[in-house]
Coordinates of C-alpha atoms in Angstrom, one line a residue:
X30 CA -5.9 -0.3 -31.8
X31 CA -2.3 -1.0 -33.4
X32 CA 0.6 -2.9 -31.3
X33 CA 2.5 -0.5 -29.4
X34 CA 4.7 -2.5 -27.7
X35 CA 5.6 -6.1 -27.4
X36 CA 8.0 -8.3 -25.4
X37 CA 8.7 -11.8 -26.1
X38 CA 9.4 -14.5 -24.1
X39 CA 11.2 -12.4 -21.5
X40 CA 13.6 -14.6 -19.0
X41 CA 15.3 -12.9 -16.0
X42 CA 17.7 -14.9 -13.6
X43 CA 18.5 -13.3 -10.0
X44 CA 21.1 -15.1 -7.9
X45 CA 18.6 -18.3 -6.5
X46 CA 16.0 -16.9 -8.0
X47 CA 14.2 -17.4 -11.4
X48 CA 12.4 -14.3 -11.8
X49 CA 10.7 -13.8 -15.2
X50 CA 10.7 -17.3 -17.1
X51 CA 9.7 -17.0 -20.4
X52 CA 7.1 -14.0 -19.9
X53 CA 5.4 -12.0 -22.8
X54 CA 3.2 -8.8 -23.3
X55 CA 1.7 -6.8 -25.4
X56 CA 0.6 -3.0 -25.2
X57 CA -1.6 -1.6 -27.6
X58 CA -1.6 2.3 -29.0
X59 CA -4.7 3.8 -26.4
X60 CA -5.2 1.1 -24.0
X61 CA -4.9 0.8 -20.6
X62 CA -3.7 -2.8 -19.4
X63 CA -3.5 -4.3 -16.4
X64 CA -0.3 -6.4 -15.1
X65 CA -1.6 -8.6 -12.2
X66 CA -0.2 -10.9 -9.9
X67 CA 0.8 -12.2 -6.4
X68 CA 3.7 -11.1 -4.8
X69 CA 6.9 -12.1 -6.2
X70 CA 4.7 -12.8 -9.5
X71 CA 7.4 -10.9 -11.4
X72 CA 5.7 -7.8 -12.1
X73 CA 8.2 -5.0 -11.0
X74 CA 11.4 -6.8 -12.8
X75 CA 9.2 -7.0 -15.9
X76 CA 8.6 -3.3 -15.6
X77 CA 11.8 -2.5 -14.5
X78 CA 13.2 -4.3 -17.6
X79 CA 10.7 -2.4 -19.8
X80 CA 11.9 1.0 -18.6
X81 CA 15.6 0.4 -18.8
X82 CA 16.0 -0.6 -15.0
X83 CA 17.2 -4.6 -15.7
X84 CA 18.3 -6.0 -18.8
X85 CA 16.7 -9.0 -19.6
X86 CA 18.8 -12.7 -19.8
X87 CA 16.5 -13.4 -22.7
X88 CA 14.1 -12.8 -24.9
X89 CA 13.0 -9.3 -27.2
X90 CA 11.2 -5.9 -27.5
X91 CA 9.2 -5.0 -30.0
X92 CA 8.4 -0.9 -29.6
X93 CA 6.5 0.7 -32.4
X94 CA 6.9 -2.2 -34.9
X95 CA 11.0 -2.5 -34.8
X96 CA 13.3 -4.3 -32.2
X97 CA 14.2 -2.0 -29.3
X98 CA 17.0 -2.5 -26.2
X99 CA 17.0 -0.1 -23.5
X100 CA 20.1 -0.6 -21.2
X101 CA 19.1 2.4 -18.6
X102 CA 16.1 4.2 -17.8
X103 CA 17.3 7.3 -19.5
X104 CA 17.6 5.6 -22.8
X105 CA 13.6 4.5 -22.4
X106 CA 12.8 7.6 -21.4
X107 CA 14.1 9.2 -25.2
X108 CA 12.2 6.5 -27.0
X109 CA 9.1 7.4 -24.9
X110 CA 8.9 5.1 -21.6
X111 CA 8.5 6.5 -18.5
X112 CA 7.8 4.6 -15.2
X113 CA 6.1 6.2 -12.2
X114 CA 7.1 3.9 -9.2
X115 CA 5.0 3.5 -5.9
X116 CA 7.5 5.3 -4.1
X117 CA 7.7 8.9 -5.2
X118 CA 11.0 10.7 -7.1
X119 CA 10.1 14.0 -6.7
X120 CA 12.6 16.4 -4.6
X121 CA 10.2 18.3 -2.0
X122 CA 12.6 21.2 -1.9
X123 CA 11.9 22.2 -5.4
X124 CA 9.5 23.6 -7.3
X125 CA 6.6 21.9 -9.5
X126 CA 8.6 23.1 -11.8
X127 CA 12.0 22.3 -11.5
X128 CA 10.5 18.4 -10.5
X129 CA 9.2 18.2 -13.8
X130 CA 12.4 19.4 -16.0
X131 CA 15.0 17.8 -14.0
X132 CA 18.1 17.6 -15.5
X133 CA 16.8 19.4 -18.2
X134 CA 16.2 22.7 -17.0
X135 CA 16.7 25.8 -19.7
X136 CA 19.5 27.8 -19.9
X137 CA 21.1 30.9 -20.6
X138 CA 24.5 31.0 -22.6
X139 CA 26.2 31.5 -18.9
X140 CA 24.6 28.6 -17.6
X141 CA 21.5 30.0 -15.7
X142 CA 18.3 28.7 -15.3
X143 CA 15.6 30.4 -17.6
X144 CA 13.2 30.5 -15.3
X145 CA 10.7 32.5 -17.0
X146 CA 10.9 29.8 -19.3
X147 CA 10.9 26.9 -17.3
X148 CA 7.4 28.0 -15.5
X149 CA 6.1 28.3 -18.8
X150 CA 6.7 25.6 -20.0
X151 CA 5.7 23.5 -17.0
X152 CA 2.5 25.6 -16.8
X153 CA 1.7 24.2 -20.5
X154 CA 2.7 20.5 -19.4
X155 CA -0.1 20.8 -15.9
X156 CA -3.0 22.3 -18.5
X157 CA -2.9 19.5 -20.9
X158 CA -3.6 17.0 -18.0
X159 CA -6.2 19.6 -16.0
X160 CA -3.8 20.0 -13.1
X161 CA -4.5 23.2 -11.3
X162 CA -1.4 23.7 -9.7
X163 CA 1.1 26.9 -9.9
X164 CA 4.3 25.4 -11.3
X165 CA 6.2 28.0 -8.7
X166 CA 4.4 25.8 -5.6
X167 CA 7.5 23.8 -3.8
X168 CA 6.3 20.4 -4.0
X169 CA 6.6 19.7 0.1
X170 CA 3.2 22.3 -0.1
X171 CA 1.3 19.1 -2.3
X172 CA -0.9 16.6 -1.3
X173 CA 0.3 12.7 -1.8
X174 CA -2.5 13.1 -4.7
X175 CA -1.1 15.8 -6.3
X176 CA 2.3 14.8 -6.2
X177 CA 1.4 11.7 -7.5
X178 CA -0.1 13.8 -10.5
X179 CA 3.4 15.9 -10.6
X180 CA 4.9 12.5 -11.3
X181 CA 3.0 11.9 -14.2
X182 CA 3.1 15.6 -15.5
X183 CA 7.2 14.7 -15.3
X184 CA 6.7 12.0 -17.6
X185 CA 4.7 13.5 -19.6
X186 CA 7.2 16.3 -20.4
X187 CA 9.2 14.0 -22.1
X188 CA 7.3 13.2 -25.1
X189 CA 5.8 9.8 -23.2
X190 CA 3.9 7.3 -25.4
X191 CA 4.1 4.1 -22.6
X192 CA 3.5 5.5 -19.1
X193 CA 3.8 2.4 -16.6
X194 CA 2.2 3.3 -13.1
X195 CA 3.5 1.2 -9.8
X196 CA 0.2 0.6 -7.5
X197 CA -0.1 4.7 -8.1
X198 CA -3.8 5.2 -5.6
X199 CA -2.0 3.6 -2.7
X200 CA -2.5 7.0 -0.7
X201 CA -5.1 8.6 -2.7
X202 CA -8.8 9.0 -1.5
X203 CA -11.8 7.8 -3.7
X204 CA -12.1 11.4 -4.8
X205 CA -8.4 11.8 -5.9
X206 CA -8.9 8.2 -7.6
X207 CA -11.4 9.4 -10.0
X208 CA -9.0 12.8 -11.0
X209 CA -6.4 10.2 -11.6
X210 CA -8.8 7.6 -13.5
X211 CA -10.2 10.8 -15.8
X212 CA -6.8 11.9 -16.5
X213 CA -5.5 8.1 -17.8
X214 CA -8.1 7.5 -20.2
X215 CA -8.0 11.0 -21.7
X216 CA -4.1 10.1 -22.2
X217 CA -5.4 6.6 -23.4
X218 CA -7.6 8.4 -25.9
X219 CA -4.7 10.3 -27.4
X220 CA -2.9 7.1 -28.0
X221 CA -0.6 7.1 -25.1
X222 CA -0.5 2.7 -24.2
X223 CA -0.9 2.9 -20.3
X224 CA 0.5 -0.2 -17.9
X225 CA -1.2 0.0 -14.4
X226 CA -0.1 -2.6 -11.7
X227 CA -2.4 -2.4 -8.9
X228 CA -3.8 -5.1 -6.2
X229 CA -6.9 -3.4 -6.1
X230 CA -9.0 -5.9 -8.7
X231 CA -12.0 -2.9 -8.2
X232 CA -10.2 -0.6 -10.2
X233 CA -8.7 -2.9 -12.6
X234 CA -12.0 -3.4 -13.5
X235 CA -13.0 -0.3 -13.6
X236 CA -10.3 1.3 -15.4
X237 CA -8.3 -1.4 -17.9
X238 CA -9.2 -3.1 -21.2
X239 CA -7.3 -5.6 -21.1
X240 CA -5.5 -7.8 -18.1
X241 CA -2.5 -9.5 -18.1
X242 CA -1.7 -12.3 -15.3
X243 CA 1.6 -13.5 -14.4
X244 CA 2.3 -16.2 -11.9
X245 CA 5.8 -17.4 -10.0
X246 CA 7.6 -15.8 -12.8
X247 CA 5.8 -17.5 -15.5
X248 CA 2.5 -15.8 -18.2
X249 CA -0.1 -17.0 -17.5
X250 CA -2.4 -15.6 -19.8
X251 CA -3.9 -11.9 -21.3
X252 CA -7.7 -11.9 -21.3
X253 CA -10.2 -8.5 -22.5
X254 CA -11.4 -7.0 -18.7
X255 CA -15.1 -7.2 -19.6
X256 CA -15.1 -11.0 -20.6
X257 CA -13.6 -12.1 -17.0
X258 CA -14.9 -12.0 -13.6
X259 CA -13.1 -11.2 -10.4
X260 CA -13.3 -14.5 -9.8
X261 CA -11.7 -15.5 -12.8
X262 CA -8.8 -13.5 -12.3
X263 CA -8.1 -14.5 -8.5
X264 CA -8.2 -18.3 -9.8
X265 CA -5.2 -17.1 -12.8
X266 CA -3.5 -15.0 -10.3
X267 CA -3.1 -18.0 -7.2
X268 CA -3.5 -21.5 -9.3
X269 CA -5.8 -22.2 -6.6
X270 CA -9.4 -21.3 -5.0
X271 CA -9.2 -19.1 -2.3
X272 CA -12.7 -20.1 -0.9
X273 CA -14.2 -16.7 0.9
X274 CA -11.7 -14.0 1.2
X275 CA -13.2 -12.7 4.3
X276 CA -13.7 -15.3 7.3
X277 CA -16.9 -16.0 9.2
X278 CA -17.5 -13.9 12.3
X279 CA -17.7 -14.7 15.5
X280 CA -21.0 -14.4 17.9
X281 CA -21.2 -14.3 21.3
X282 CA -20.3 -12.5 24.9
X283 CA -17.2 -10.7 25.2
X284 CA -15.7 -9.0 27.7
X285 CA -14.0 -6.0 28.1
X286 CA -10.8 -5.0 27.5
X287 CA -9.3 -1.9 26.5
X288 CA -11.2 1.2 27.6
X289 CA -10.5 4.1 25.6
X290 CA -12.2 7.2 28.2
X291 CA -12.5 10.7 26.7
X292 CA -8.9 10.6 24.6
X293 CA -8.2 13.7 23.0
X294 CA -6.2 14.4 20.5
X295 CA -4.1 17.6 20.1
X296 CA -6.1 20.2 18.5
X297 CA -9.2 18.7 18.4
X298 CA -11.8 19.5 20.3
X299 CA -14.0 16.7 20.7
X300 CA -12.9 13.6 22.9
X301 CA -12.6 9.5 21.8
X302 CA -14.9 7.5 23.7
X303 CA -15.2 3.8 23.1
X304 CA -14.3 0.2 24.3
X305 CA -12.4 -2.6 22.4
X306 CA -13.6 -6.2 23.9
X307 CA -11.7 -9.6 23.9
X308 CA -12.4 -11.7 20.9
X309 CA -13.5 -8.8 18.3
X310 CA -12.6 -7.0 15.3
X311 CA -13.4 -3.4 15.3
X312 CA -12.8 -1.5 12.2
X313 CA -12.1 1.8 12.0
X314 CA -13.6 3.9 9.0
X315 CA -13.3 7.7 7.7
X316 CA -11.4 9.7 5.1
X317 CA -7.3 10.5 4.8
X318 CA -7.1 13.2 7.6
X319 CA -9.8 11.5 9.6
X320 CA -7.7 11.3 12.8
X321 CA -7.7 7.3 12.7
X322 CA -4.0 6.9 12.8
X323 CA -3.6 10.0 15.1
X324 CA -5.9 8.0 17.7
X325 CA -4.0 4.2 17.2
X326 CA -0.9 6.5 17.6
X327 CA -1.9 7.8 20.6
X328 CA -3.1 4.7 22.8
X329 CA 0.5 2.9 21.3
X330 CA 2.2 5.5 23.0
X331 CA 4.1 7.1 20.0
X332 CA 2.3 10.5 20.2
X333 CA 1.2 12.8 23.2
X334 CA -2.3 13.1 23.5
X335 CA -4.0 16.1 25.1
X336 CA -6.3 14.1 27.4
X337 CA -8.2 10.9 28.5
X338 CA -7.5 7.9 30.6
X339 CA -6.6 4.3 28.9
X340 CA -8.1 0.7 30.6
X341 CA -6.8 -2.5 30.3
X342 CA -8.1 -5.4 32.2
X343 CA -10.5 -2.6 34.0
X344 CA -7.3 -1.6 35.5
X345 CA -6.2 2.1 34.5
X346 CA -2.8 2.0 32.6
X347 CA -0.7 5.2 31.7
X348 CA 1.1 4.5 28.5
X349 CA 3.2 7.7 27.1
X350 CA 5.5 5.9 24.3
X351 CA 5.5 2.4 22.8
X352 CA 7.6 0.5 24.9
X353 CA 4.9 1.2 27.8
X354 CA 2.2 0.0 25.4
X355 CA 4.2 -3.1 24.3
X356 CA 4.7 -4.0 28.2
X357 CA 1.0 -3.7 28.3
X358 CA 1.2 -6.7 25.5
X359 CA -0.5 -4.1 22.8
X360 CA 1.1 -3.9 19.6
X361 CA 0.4 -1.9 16.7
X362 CA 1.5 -2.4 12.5
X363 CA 1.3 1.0 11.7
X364 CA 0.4 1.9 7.8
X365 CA 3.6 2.7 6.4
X366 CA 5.7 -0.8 6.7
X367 CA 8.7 0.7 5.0
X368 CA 9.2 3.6 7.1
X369 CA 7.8 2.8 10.4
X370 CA 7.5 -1.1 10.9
X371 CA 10.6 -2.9 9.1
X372 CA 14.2 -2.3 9.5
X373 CA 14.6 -3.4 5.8
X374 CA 18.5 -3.9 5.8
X375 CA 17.8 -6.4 8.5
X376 CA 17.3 -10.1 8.8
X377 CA 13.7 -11.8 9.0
X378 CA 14.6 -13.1 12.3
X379 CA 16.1 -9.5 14.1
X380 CA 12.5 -7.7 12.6
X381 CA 10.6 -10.9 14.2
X382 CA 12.6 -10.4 17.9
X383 CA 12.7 -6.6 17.4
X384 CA 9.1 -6.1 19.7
X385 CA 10.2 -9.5 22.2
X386 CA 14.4 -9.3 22.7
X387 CA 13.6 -11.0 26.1
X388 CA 12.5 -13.5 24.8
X389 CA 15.4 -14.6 22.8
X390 CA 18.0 -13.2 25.5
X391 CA 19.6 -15.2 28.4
X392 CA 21.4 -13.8 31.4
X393 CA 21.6 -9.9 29.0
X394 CA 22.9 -11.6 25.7
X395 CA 21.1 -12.4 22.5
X396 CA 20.6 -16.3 22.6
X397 CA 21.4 -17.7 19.1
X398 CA 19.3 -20.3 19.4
X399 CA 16.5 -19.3 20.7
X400 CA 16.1 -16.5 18.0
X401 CA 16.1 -18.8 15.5
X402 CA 13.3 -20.7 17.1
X403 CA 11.1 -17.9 17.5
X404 CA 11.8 -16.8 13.7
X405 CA 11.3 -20.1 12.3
X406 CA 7.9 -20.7 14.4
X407 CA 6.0 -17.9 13.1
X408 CA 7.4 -18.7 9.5
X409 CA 6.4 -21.5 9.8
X410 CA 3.0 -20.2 11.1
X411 CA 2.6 -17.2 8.5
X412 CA 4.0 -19.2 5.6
X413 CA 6.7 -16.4 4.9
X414 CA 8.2 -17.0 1.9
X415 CA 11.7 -16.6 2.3
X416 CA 15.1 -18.4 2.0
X417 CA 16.0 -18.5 5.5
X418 CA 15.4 -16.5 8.7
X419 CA 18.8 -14.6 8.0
X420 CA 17.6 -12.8 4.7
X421 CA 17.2 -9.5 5.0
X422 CA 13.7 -8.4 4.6
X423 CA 14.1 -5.6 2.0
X424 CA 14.6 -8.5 -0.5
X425 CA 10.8 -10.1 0.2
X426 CA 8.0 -9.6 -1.9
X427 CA 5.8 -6.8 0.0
X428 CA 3.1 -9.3 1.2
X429 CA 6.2 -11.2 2.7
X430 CA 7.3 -8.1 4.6
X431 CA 4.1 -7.7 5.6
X432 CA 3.8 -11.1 7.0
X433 CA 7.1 -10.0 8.9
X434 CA 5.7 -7.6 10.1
X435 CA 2.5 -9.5 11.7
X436 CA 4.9 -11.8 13.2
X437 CA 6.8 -8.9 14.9
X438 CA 3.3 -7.9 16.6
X439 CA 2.8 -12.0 17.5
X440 CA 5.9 -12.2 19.0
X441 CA 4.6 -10.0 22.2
X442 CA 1.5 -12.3 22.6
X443 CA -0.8 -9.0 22.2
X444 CA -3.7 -8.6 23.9
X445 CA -5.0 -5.6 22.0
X446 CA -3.3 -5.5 18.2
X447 CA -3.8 -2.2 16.3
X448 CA -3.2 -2.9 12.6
X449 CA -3.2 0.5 10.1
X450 CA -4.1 -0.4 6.8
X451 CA -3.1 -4.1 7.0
X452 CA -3.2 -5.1 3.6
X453 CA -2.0 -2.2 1.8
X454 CA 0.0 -3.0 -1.4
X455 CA -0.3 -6.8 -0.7
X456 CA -1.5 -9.2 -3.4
X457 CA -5.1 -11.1 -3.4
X458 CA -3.7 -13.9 -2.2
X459 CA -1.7 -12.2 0.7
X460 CA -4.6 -10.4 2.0
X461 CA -7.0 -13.3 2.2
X462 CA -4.1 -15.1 5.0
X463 CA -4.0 -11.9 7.0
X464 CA -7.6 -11.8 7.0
X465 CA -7.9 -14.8 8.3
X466 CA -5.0 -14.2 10.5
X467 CA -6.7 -11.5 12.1
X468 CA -10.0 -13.5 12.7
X469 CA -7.8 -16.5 14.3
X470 CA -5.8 -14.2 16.8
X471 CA -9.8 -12.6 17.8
X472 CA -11.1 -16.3 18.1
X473 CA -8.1 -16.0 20.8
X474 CA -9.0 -13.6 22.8
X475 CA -6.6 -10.8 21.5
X476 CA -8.9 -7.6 20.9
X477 CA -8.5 -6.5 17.2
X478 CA -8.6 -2.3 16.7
X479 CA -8.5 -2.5 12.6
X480 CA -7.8 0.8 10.4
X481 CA -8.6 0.3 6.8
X482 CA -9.2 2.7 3.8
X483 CA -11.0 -0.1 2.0
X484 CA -14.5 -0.3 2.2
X485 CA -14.8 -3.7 1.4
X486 CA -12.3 -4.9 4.1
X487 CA -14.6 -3.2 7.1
X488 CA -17.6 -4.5 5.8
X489 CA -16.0 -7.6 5.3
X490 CA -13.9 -8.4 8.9
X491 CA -15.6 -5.9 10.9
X492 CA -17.9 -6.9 14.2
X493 CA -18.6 -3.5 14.7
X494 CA -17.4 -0.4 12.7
X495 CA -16.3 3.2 14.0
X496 CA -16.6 5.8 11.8
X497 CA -14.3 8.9 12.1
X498 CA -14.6 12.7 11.0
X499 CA -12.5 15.6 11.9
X500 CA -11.0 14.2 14.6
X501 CA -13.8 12.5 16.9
X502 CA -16.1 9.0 16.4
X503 CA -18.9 10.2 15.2
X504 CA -20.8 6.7 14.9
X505 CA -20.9 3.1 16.2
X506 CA -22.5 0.5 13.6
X507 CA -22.8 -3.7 14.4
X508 CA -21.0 -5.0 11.5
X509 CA -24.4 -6.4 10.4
X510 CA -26.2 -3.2 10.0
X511 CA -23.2 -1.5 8.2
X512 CA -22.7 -0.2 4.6
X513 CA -20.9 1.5 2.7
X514 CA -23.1 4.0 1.8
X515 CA -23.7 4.9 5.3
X516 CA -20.1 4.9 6.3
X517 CA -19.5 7.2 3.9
X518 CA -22.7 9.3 5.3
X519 CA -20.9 9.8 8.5
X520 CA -17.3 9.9 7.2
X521 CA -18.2 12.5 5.0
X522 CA -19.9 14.7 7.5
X523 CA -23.4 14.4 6.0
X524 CA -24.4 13.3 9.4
X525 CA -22.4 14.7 11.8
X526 CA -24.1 15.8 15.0
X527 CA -26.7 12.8 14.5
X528 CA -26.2 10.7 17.4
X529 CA -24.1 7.0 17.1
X530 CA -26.0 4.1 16.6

């Protein structure tokens, strides 16, 4: 492999904040290269200086052997550098088509779009990366997966010889994964140098050749994926041992406390049965489009359900929207922190109050004080790294907002916590504090309903595991006698009908 691209002791300086000091990489004709790192590691700003985003304080660009300086992401894109970002671009409105060619739709001498023309060409662009989609299909009709392809199909159709992906399987399923993986190494074998950032160390190891670690701003070193363990890399990636990622698990008797009774869910026809007891983590297994957000949804309150009866305490509760539920002390961190949890152009200490305001109001008004106490405590308690409670979240690392998030849910005193996806698009790091988190708040008392994607992460915190499919639970495993292999048995369907164990 030849030197595709190189930067050189890259230095970026945000008001208070020292983001890249001194950084370097180097991207190889055909590779695929990892960029790891916690949280506020410096990962995006070195990508988003690489692709014309930020221009660096200091420090050069090597690209294709001779210096190169982008100053907008326009001018990468003509010398070959396209980014595709966690959060999608694409406009749902419009075609396949017209998302790949935007801004560079062809023409008539009047002005009007060629379309004829356009659909060819976008046909050719989906057939070199095996995409079967019709380039006349309005994107809103896609799949996350596909659209996440689309993306890189738009990249593509501008010549692209450095593609940099942003945590791109976030919302795909393991199925979608491997269409993605085979279509970045049969780029990578026609030379195109791929950047992946991801927090998932299973597929950097599954996918990269090299790995590149960056810590608090600073490189820390580049190292070939096959000579390292996963071990190796957490101890680059924190400075520090993280000792077991998952904690121990509790034993004992519990007693119980939520009773989900024959909860339905709007068009499906088979009923939730199950009970959450004090002092547990229960996970919650099964594919995208398994109902397990529709069901944490539903007992929170923020969607109807079509029948079934909810009890808390053994005391039947009616809950129909989530200030009932959050009365009830049961919170719920839904999957999509952004869009549902946060209220990014906030401060730290409104999101923390936002579930609790009366506990930081006296006699109707907001009390100052007390606000601020309540903020700094679970700071304090989470280790949120931030420069004060009156920051405003968007401008925290994502395992920070996270963290802001958790504390929201803390501020209610649940007794029942649902968390969806907890550690999604959090660093190694990160994940191992919720984790424990999560077992600390059960060793409480509070009744932990968990929702994760990652097969690792049930095995791992799960006391027992519920496994979903089309709708309805189709098993109950102890967390002892659970693997992944039979997870996936019942998620899949292979054994549906065959009675829970």
């Amino acid at each position: 492999m030849t030197s595709l691209l190189q930067a050189s002791s890259i230095t970026k300086q945000f008001p208070g904040t020292l983001a890249l000091d001194n950084v370097q990489l180097d991207l190889q004709a055909g590779e695929i290269h990892a960029v790891v790192g916690e949280n506020g590691a410096g990962k995006s700003t070195l990508m988003k200086i690489l692709s014309g985003v930020y221009t660096p304080d200091a420090g050069t660009i090597t690209f294709e052997g001779a210096p190169l300086t982008v100053s907008n992401p326009r001018d990468a894109l003509t010398h070959g550098i396209a980014i595709v970002h966690q959060e999608l671009s694409l406009v749902p409105a419009l075609t396949v088509a017209e998302n790949i060619y935007p801004g560079r739709l062809p023409t008539n001498a009047l002005g009007f779009v060629k379309y004829g023309e356009l659909f060819r060409r976008a046909a050719a662009i989906l057939d070199s990366i095996n995409l079967d989609i019709s380039p006349r299909t309005p994107v809103s009709d896609l799949s996350i997966a596909k659209q996440q392809l689309v993306e890189i199909a738009k990249a593509l159709s501008m010549d692209t010889k450095v593609l940099i992906l942003d945590e791109p399987t976030s919302a795909l399923t393991e199925r979608e994964v491997e269409i993605l993986f085979d279509l970045l190494r049969k780029l990578a074998a026609k030379g195109v140098g791929i950047l992946y950032i991801s927090h998932k160390l299973d597929e950097i190891f599954a996918l990269t050749d090299r790995i590149t670690v960056l810590r608090d701003g600073k490189y820390i070193g580049t190292v070939d994926t096959a000579d390292v363990s996963t071990e190796d890399i957490i101890r680059m990636m924190v400075g520090r041992e993280l000792g077991h990622m998952y904690p121990a698990k509790s034993s004992g008797e519990r007693a119980p406390l939520l009773e989900i009774r024959d909860l339905r869910l709007p068009g499906q026809p088979m009923p939730c049965t199950f009970t959450l007891y004090a002092g547990e983590i229960v996970g919650f297994a099964g594919l995208i489009g398994s109902g397990r957000t529709e069901l944490a949804r539903a007992i929170f309150g923020a969607d109807a359900r079509a029948a079934g009866e909810l009890r808390l305490e053994g005391k039947p509760v009616n809950i129909g929207s989530p200030s009932e539920a959050i009365k009830y002390q049961i919170g719920y961190l839904p999957e999509d922190r952004k869009a549902a949890g946060l209220f990014l152009d906030m401060s730290v200490k409104m999101n923390i109050e936002a579930a609790n305001r009366p506990a930081v109001t006296s006699n109707g008004f907001i009390n100052s004080a007390k606000e601020r106490v309540l903020a700094e405590e679970y700071v304090r308690q989470l280790s949120i790294a931030t420069a004060g409670v009156d920051q405003e979240v968007r401008r925290l690392s994502g395992g920070n907002q996270q963290k802001v998030l958790v504390a929201k849910w803390l501020a209610i005193k649940p007794k029942v916590l649902i968390v969806d996806e907890p550690t999604r698009g959090v660093d190694v790091g990160a994940k191992s504090e919720i984790h424990h988190l999560l077992r600390q708040l059960a060793e409480t008392g509070v009744a932990v309903m968990m929702i994760s994607s990652e097969l690792p992460e049930i095995l791992g915190m799960s006391d027992r595991v519920m496994v979903m499919h089309e709708g309805a639970i189709v098993a109950e495993i102890p967390g002892g006698e659970a693997t992944e292999e039979k997870i996936m048995a019942y998620a899949s369907g292979q054994t549906a009908g065959v009675p829970a164990v």
